[in-house]
Coordinates of C-alpha atoms in Angstrom, one line a residue:
M1 CA -8.9 10.2 -5.9
I2 CA -9.6 8.8 -9.4
Y3 CA -12.6 10.3 -11.2
S4 CA -14.8 9.4 -14.1
N5 CA -18.0 10.9 -15.5
N6 CA -20.8 8.4 -14.7
N7 CA -18.4 5.5 -15.2
S8 CA -15.9 4.5 -12.5
R9 CA -12.6 3.1 -13.8
L10 CA -9.4 1.7 -12.3
K11 CA -5.8 2.6 -13.3
W12 CA -3.4 -0.2 -14.2
W13 CA -1.5 0.1 -10.9
Q14 CA -4.7 -0.4 -8.9
L15 CA -5.5 -3.5 -10.9
L16 CA -2.0 -4.8 -10.4
S17 CA -2.2 -4.1 -6.7
M18 CA -5.5 -5.9 -6.4
T19 CA -4.3 -8.8 -8.4
A20 CA -1.3 -9.1 -6.1
V21 CA -3.5 -9.1 -3.0
G22 CA -5.7 -11.8 -4.6
L23 CA -2.7 -14.0 -5.2
M24 CA -1.4 -13.5 -1.7
L25 CA -4.8 -14.5 -0.3
A26 CA -4.9 -17.6 -2.5
I27 CA -1.4 -18.7 -1.5
S28 CA -2.3 -18.2 2.2
S29 CA -5.2 -20.7 1.9
P30 CA -3.6 -24.2 2.2
L31 CA -5.3 -27.5 2.1
A32 CA -5.6 -29.4 5.3
A33 CA -2.6 -31.8 5.8
N34 CA -4.6 -34.9 6.9
P35 CA -7.4 -36.3 4.8
L36 CA -10.7 -36.9 6.5
P37 CA -13.0 -39.8 6.1
D38 CA -15.8 -39.7 3.5
Q39 CA -18.7 -37.5 4.7
D40 CA -21.2 -35.0 3.3
D41 CA -19.9 -31.5 2.4
D42 CA -20.4 -29.0 5.2
E43 CA -19.4 -25.4 5.8
E44 CA -18.4 -23.3 8.9
E45 CA -17.3 -19.6 9.3
E46 CA -15.2 -17.8 11.9
E47 CA -14.1 -14.2 12.0
V48 CA -10.5 -13.3 11.2
T49 CA -8.5 -11.4 13.8
E50 CA -8.2 -7.6 13.4
E51 CA -4.4 -7.9 13.2
Q52 CA -4.8 -9.2 9.7
V53 CA -3.4 -6.8 7.1
D54 CA -6.2 -5.4 5.0
E55 CA -4.8 -4.5 1.6
D56 CA -8.3 -3.6 0.2
D57 CA -8.7 -0.8 2.8
V58 CA -5.3 0.5 2.1
N59 CA -6.0 0.7 -1.7
A60 CA -9.4 2.2 -1.1
R61 CA -7.8 5.1 0.9
L62 CA -4.7 5.7 -1.3
Y63 CA -6.3 5.0 -4.6
P64 CA -10.1 5.7 -4.2
V65 CA -12.5 5.6 -7.1
I66 CA -15.2 8.3 -7.1
E67 CA -17.8 8.7 -9.7
I68 CA -18.4 12.3 -10.7
D69 CA -21.7 13.4 -12.3
S70 CA -21.1 16.9 -13.7
D71 CA -24.9 17.4 -13.9
D72 CA -25.5 17.0 -10.2
D73 CA -27.0 20.1 -8.6
I74 CA -24.8 21.4 -5.8
D75 CA -27.8 22.8 -4.0
I76 CA -29.5 19.4 -3.3
P77 CA -32.2 19.0 -0.7
I78 CA -31.0 18.1 2.8
P79 CA -32.3 14.6 3.6
S80 CA -33.9 13.8 7.0
I81 CA -30.9 11.6 8.0
I82 CA -28.9 14.8 8.5
K83 CA -28.9 16.2 12.0
T84 CA -29.5 19.9 11.0
E85 CA -29.7 20.9 14.7
A86 CA -26.0 19.9 15.0
N87 CA -24.9 21.8 11.9
H88 CA -23.1 24.6 13.8
I89 CA -19.6 25.5 14.6
T90 CA -18.7 25.3 18.3
L91 CA -16.3 28.2 18.9
N92 CA -15.1 26.9 22.3
G93 CA -14.4 30.4 23.3
A94 CA -12.3 31.3 20.2
D95 CA -12.7 34.9 19.0
W96 CA -13.7 35.0 15.4
S97 CA -14.3 38.7 15.3
K98 CA -11.3 39.2 13.0
V99 CA -12.6 36.6 10.5
Q100 CA -16.0 38.4 10.6
Q101 CA -14.3 41.7 10.0
A102 CA -12.5 40.3 7.0
V103 CA -15.8 39.1 5.6
A104 CA -17.2 42.6 6.0
Q105 CA -14.3 43.9 3.9
T106 CA -14.8 41.5 1.0
P107 CA -16.6 44.1 -1.1
L108 CA -13.3 46.1 -1.1
K109 CA -10.5 43.4 -0.8
S110 CA -9.9 39.7 -0.7
M111 CA -9.8 37.3 2.2
A112 CA -8.6 33.7 2.3
I113 CA -9.7 30.4 3.9
V114 CA -7.4 27.4 3.7
H115 CA -8.9 23.9 4.0
I116 CA -6.4 21.1 4.7
G117 CA -7.3 17.4 4.6
D118 CA -7.1 13.9 3.1
S119 CA -8.7 12.3 0.1
H120 CA -12.1 13.8 0.9
I121 CA -10.4 17.2 0.3
Q122 CA -8.1 16.1 -2.6
A123 CA -11.2 15.4 -4.6
D124 CA -12.3 19.0 -4.1
I125 CA -15.9 18.1 -4.8
G126 CA -17.3 19.1 -1.4
T127 CA -14.8 21.9 -0.9
G128 CA -15.6 23.0 -4.5
V129 CA -19.3 23.4 -3.5
T130 CA -18.4 25.4 -0.3
R131 CA -16.1 27.6 -2.4
E132 CA -18.7 28.3 -5.0
L133 CA -21.4 29.1 -2.5
L134 CA -19.2 31.4 -0.4
Q135 CA -17.9 33.2 -3.5
Y136 CA -21.5 33.7 -4.6
D137 CA -22.1 35.5 -1.3
L138 CA -18.8 37.3 -0.9
G139 CA -17.3 37.6 -4.3
N140 CA -14.9 35.5 -6.4
A141 CA -11.3 36.5 -5.8
G142 CA -10.0 33.7 -7.9
R143 CA -9.6 29.9 -8.1
G144 CA -6.8 30.1 -5.6
L145 CA -4.4 27.3 -4.8
I146 CA -3.8 24.5 -7.2
S147 CA -1.3 21.6 -6.9
P148 CA 0.7 19.5 -9.4
L149 CA -1.1 16.4 -8.2
K150 CA -1.2 14.6 -11.5
M151 CA 2.4 15.5 -12.2
S152 CA 3.4 14.1 -8.8
G153 CA 1.8 10.7 -9.5
T154 CA -1.8 11.0 -8.3
N155 CA -5.1 12.5 -9.4
E156 CA -6.2 16.1 -9.2
P157 CA -9.5 18.0 -9.3
I158 CA -11.0 18.5 -12.8
D159 CA -11.5 22.3 -12.7
Y160 CA -7.8 23.3 -13.3
I161 CA -4.8 22.5 -15.5
F162 CA -1.3 22.0 -14.1
S163 CA 1.1 20.4 -16.6
S164 CA 4.4 20.6 -18.5
S165 CA 5.8 19.6 -21.8
R166 CA 9.0 18.4 -20.0
S167 CA 9.8 15.5 -17.7
W168 CA 9.8 16.2 -13.9
V169 CA 10.8 14.0 -11.0
P170 CA 7.5 13.2 -9.0
A171 CA 6.9 12.8 -5.3
K172 CA 3.7 12.8 -3.3
L173 CA 2.9 13.0 0.4
M174 CA 2.2 9.3 0.8
S175 CA 5.2 8.0 -1.1
A176 CA 7.3 5.6 0.9
R177 CA 10.3 7.9 0.7
W178 CA 10.8 11.5 -0.4
H179 CA 13.9 11.9 -2.5
Q180 CA 13.3 15.6 -2.7
T181 CA 11.8 18.4 -0.6
M182 CA 8.1 17.8 0.0
G183 CA 6.0 20.9 -0.3
F184 CA 3.2 22.1 2.0
T185 CA 0.7 21.0 -0.6
G186 CA 1.7 17.4 -0.3
A187 CA 2.9 17.4 -3.9
S188 CA 6.4 17.9 -5.2
V189 CA 7.9 17.8 -8.7
K190 CA 11.5 18.4 -9.4
Y191 CA 13.2 19.8 -12.5
T192 CA 16.8 18.9 -13.1
S193 CA 17.4 20.7 -16.4
K194 CA 18.3 24.4 -17.0
E195 CA 15.2 25.4 -19.1
G196 CA 11.6 24.4 -18.7
D197 CA 8.0 25.3 -18.9
I198 CA 4.8 24.9 -16.8
T199 CA 1.2 25.4 -17.9
V200 CA -1.5 26.5 -15.4
G201 CA -5.1 27.5 -15.9
T202 CA -8.7 27.0 -15.1
S203 CA -11.0 24.6 -17.0
E204 CA -13.9 25.8 -19.2
R205 CA -16.5 24.0 -17.1
D206 CA -16.1 26.5 -14.2
D207 CA -16.6 30.2 -13.9
Y208 CA -13.3 30.9 -12.0
N209 CA -12.0 32.6 -15.2
P210 CA -10.1 34.8 -15.6
F211 CA -7.0 35.3 -13.5
S212 CA -4.5 38.1 -13.6
S213 CA -1.8 36.8 -11.3
V214 CA 0.0 33.5 -10.8
T215 CA 2.1 32.7 -7.7
L216 CA 4.3 29.7 -8.1
F217 CA 5.5 28.1 -4.9
H218 CA 8.9 26.4 -5.1
N219 CA 12.4 25.7 -3.8
G220 CA 15.4 26.7 -5.8
R221 CA 16.0 29.6 -8.2
M222 CA 13.5 30.3 -10.9
E223 CA 13.8 33.0 -13.5
V224 CA 10.7 33.5 -15.7
N225 CA 11.6 34.7 -19.2
Q226 CA 8.5 34.2 -21.2
V227 CA 4.7 33.8 -20.7
T228 CA 2.3 32.9 -23.5
D229 CA -1.5 32.5 -23.8
E230 CA -3.5 29.5 -25.1
Q231 CA -2.8 30.5 -28.7
G232 CA 1.0 30.8 -28.0
N233 CA 1.0 34.6 -28.1
N234 CA 3.5 36.4 -26.0
L235 CA 2.1 38.2 -23.0
H236 CA 3.5 41.2 -21.1
F237 CA 4.2 40.4 -17.5
R238 CA 6.1 41.3 -14.4
S239 CA 7.9 38.6 -12.4
L240 CA 8.3 39.2 -8.7
P241 CA 10.7 36.6 -7.1
S242 CA 10.7 35.9 -3.4
R243 CA 12.5 33.3 -1.3
D244 CA 9.7 30.6 -1.4
Y245 CA 7.6 31.7 -4.4
T246 CA 7.6 33.7 -7.6
Q247 CA 4.6 35.9 -8.5
I248 CA 3.8 36.7 -12.1
I249 CA 1.6 39.7 -12.8
L250 CA -0.1 39.5 -16.2
S251 CA -0.9 42.5 -18.3
K252 CA -4.4 41.2 -18.9
P253 CA -6.7 38.5 -17.5
E254 CA -6.2 35.0 -18.9
T255 CA -7.7 31.5 -18.5
R256 CA -4.5 29.5 -19.3
V257 CA -0.9 30.5 -19.6
K258 CA 2.4 28.7 -20.4
I259 CA 5.3 29.9 -18.3
Y260 CA 8.9 29.4 -19.6
F261 CA 11.7 29.7 -17.1
N262 CA 15.4 29.1 -16.5
C263 CA 16.7 27.5 -13.3
A264 CA 19.9 26.0 -11.9
G265 CA 18.7 22.4 -12.3
D266 CA 17.4 22.2 -8.7
L267 CA 13.9 23.6 -9.0
T268 CA 11.2 21.9 -6.9
L269 CA 7.6 23.0 -7.5
F270 CA 4.8 22.6 -5.0
G271 CA 1.8 24.5 -6.4
A272 CA 0.4 27.8 -7.7
S273 CA -2.2 30.3 -6.7
L274 CA -4.4 31.8 -9.4
S275 CA -5.8 35.2 -8.4
G276 CA -8.1 37.5 -10.2
E277 CA -6.6 40.5 -8.3
R278 CA -10.1 41.5 -7.2
P279 CA -12.2 41.6 -4.1
G280 CA -13.9 38.6 -2.7
I281 CA -12.9 35.3 -1.1
F282 CA -10.3 32.6 -1.8
Y283 CA -11.1 29.1 -0.6
H284 CA -7.8 27.2 -1.0
A285 CA -8.0 23.4 -0.7
I286 CA -5.0 21.2 0.2
G287 CA -5.9 17.5 0.2
N288 CA -3.9 14.2 -0.1
N289 CA -5.1 10.6 -0.3
G290 CA -4.3 8.7 2.8
A291 CA -3.1 11.8 4.7
T292 CA -3.1 12.0 8.5
Y293 CA -2.1 14.7 11.1
D294 CA 1.3 12.9 11.3
T295 CA 2.0 12.9 7.6
Y296 CA 1.4 16.7 7.5
N297 CA 3.6 17.0 10.6
K298 CA 6.3 15.1 8.7
I299 CA 6.4 17.9 6.1
G300 CA 7.1 20.3 8.8
T301 CA 6.5 23.5 6.7
V302 CA 2.7 23.5 6.3
G303 CA 2.3 26.6 8.4
A304 CA 5.1 28.5 6.7
G305 CA 3.9 27.3 3.3
I306 CA 0.4 28.6 3.6
A307 CA 1.5 31.9 5.2
P308 CA 1.9 33.7 1.8
L309 CA -1.8 33.0 1.2
Q310 CA -2.6 35.1 4.3
P311 CA -5.4 33.0 5.6
E312 CA -7.9 34.4 8.1
L313 CA -9.2 30.9 8.8
V314 CA -7.5 27.5 8.5
I315 CA -9.8 24.4 8.4
I316 CA -8.4 21.0 9.2
S317 CA -10.3 17.9 8.2
L318 CA -8.3 14.8 9.2
G319 CA -8.7 11.7 11.4
C320 CA -10.4 9.2 9.1
N321 CA -7.1 7.5 8.0
E322 CA -5.9 7.3 11.6
A323 CA -8.9 5.1 12.3
F324 CA -7.6 2.5 9.9
G325 CA -4.4 2.2 11.8
H326 CA -3.4 1.8 15.5
I327 CA -3.0 5.1 17.3
S328 CA -3.8 5.8 20.9
A329 CA -5.9 8.7 22.1
D330 CA -2.9 10.4 23.7
A331 CA -0.7 10.0 20.5
F332 CA -3.6 11.4 18.4
Y333 CA -4.0 14.4 20.7
R334 CA -0.3 15.1 20.4
S335 CA -0.5 14.8 16.6
I336 CA -3.3 17.4 16.4
D337 CA -1.3 19.7 18.7
R338 CA 1.8 19.6 16.6
L339 CA 0.0 20.5 13.4
V340 CA -2.0 23.3 15.1
N341 CA 1.1 24.8 16.6
N342 CA 3.0 24.6 13.3
I343 CA 0.2 26.5 11.6
R344 CA -0.2 29.1 14.4
Y345 CA 3.5 29.8 14.6
S346 CA 3.6 31.2 11.0
N347 CA 0.0 32.4 10.9
P348 CA -0.6 33.9 14.4
S349 CA -3.6 36.0 13.4
A350 CA -5.5 33.1 11.7
Q351 CA -8.3 31.2 13.4
I352 CA -8.4 27.4 13.2
L353 CA -11.4 25.1 12.7
L354 CA -11.1 21.4 13.4
V355 CA -13.5 19.1 11.6
T356 CA -14.3 15.6 12.9
P357 CA -14.6 12.6 10.5
M358 CA -18.0 10.9 10.1
E359 CA -18.7 7.2 10.6
C360 CA -17.5 5.0 7.8
H361 CA -17.0 1.3 7.1
K362 CA -13.9 -1.0 6.9
S363 CA -13.4 -4.4 5.3
V364 CA -14.3 -7.4 7.4
Y365 CA -13.1 -10.8 6.4
T366 CA -14.5 -14.2 7.5
T367 CA -12.7 -17.5 7.0
V368 CA -14.8 -20.1 5.3
K369 CA -13.8 -23.7 5.7
K370 CA -15.4 -26.0 3.2
K371 CA -15.0 -29.8 3.0
V372 CA -14.7 -31.0 -0.6
K373 CA -14.4 -34.5 -2.1
V374 CA -11.1 -35.2 -3.9
K375 CA -10.1 -38.4 -5.8
R376 CA -7.5 -40.6 -4.2
K377 CA -4.4 -41.3 -6.2
G378 CA -4.1 -44.9 -7.3
K379 CA -3.1 -47.2 -10.1
K380 CA -4.9 -47.2 -13.4
N381 CA -7.9 -49.5 -14.0
R382 CA -8.7 -49.6 -10.3
K383 CA -12.1 -48.4 -9.0
A384 CA -11.9 -44.7 -8.0
T385 CA -12.1 -43.9 -4.3
Y386 CA -12.6 -40.5 -2.7
T387 CA -11.7 -38.7 0.4
T388 CA -12.4 -35.1 1.6
K389 CA -10.1 -32.2 2.3
T390 CA -10.8 -28.9 4.0
V391 CA -10.3 -25.9 1.7
T392 CA -10.0 -22.5 3.5
S393 CA -11.0 -19.3 1.7
K394 CA -11.8 -15.7 2.8
Q395 CA -15.0 -13.8 2.2
K396 CA -15.1 -10.0 2.3
S397 CA -17.9 -7.9 3.8
Y398 CA -18.1 -4.5 5.5
G399 CA -18.7 -3.3 9.0
V400 CA -18.6 0.0 10.9
N401 CA -15.1 1.3 11.6
T402 CA -15.6 1.6 15.4
A403 CA -12.3 3.5 15.7
I404 CA -13.7 6.6 14.2
K405 CA -15.8 7.7 17.2
P406 CA -13.0 7.6 19.8
L407 CA -10.8 9.8 17.5
R408 CA -13.7 12.1 16.9
D409 CA -14.0 12.4 20.7
V410 CA -10.3 13.3 20.9
I411 CA -10.8 16.1 18.4
L412 CA -13.7 17.5 20.5
K413 CA -11.6 17.3 23.6
Y414 CA -8.7 19.0 22.0
G415 CA -10.9 21.9 20.8
A416 CA -12.4 22.3 24.2
D417 CA -9.1 22.2 26.0
K418 CA -7.3 24.6 23.7
G419 CA -10.1 27.0 22.9
I420 CA -10.2 26.1 19.2
A421 CA -13.4 25.9 17.2
V422 CA -14.8 22.5 16.1
Y423 CA -17.2 21.5 13.4
D424 CA -18.6 18.1 14.5
W425 CA -19.2 16.5 11.1
W426 CA -19.6 13.1 12.8
A427 CA -22.7 14.4 14.6
V428 CA -24.0 16.5 11.6
A429 CA -23.9 13.5 9.3
G430 CA -26.0 11.4 11.7
G431 CA -23.8 10.1 14.5
E432 CA -23.8 6.4 15.2
G433 CA -25.3 4.4 12.4
A434 CA -25.0 7.2 9.9
S435 CA -22.8 5.2 7.5
N436 CA -25.5 2.7 6.9
R437 CA -28.1 5.4 6.3
W438 CA -25.8 7.2 3.9
I439 CA -25.3 3.9 2.0
D440 CA -29.0 3.4 1.8
N441 CA -29.4 6.9 0.4
G442 CA -26.8 6.6 -2.3
L443 CA -24.4 9.0 -0.5
Y444 CA -21.5 6.6 0.0
S445 CA -19.4 5.1 -2.8
K446 CA -18.7 1.4 -3.1
D447 CA -15.7 1.5 -0.8
R448 CA -17.9 2.9 2.0
V449 CA -15.2 5.3 3.0
H450 CA -15.7 8.0 0.3
H451 CA -18.9 9.6 -0.7
T452 CA -20.6 9.7 -4.1
A453 CA -20.6 13.1 -5.8
K454 CA -24.1 13.6 -4.3
G455 CA -22.7 12.9 -0.9
Y456 CA -19.8 15.4 -1.3
H457 CA -22.2 18.0 -2.6
L458 CA -24.3 17.6 0.5
Q459 CA -21.3 17.8 2.7
G460 CA -20.0 20.9 1.0
R461 CA -23.5 22.6 1.3
L462 CA -23.7 21.8 5.0
M463 CA -20.2 23.2 5.6
Y464 CA -21.2 26.3 3.8
D465 CA -24.3 26.7 5.9
A466 CA -22.3 26.3 9.1
L467 CA -19.6 28.8 7.9
K468 CA -22.3 31.3 6.8
E469 CA -23.9 31.2 10.3
A470 CA -20.5 31.8 11.9
I471 CA -18.9 34.4 9.7
I472 CA -21.5 36.0 7.3
I473 CA -24.7 36.3 9.3
P474 CA -23.1 38.1 12.2
V475 CA -21.8 40.7 9.8
A476 CA -25.2 41.1 8.2
K477 CA -26.7 41.7 11.7
Q478 CA -24.3 44.6 12.5

């Protein structure tokens, strides 16, 4: 997502895309071939078929614009439009006792939750609220997983730094083609020289500081030879290489470090985990604009990728983007099953929580045919005569995306069939008609697919309340 503080803005490639769409629409609106006799102007409308390609919806989901107000209180009141009686996790027979036991141990050691999703998660606004509230209760083990999203050609959350002074070859999950290995985070940056650097850290606006350990997830050989702090001072460190990652243990806590390394010219970096090496909870977020179950299935290594994070619980929030395409209930069911099985294979002790998407809107176009007077061509000095021609144009509005609810129902069915817990965000947010109520309450952004900061804060707070009831309160009652 693209963020701005109290002032939404578009990047040049968005403007170019929108301009191109406008030109295509203009070109596809021809004048009627046969002139009509003189008559008064009139107007008629007819709905365009659903098969029409909707570039605006594609841009909204791949390049969303979200306004961030850093002054928003994360603990906002819950409005009456929320169905608080539905704000519970349905376990469907799943045994979450091990998750609850891990919570009970957080005063002594860390536990991890991994939340996977689409642009709603890439923003890390709602998940950031859930993280902050859970860490307030259970202790802050560290910022956790961060991805080179900006380096890969998209936007990233504002509470961390992931950069380099060198040039890297970018790739992101929704790229048309991957010319390099795609990481489990949905971001991939490749380095083709022999010496390089990477800077990671936490921003000053959040209290995730400091961290004592950095785990870099990558393909290819990586040899760390120097680590410096923000002032450029050399730090003492230990580097512990593994097959899929390299862990760097720092001699003292830091808020930002620059890591210098040697490689064989085939290094591909996917992300990093920042750990305070202390008790508490990690709430790792993996989000990608436009992502679906099938795009994560395309990676094929999501389960293996998150395994080093040792998650006790994996949350999957997907299904919104599928509702803008054409997918059958059976195909969607199979897509869910493939990702769930991939995660379970490499993380057999982790519990899984599926989250349904809430109702949103999609673009609706109507064709407007307007008869206008045009001057006939003729010789000079003759009296002007006129005829009329029909000019066709398209007008955009919005309507409820009715494909959301059937996909929500498939997620509910899959959870019930497989004994997997489900959080029915569709119902919690208000069910049918919720999108209009969210719009009226300033909780949806202009594209009517993504929330405002206030909306995401509310969603993050409600997710926290549901998780607290499922994994924290049972421990307190023991």
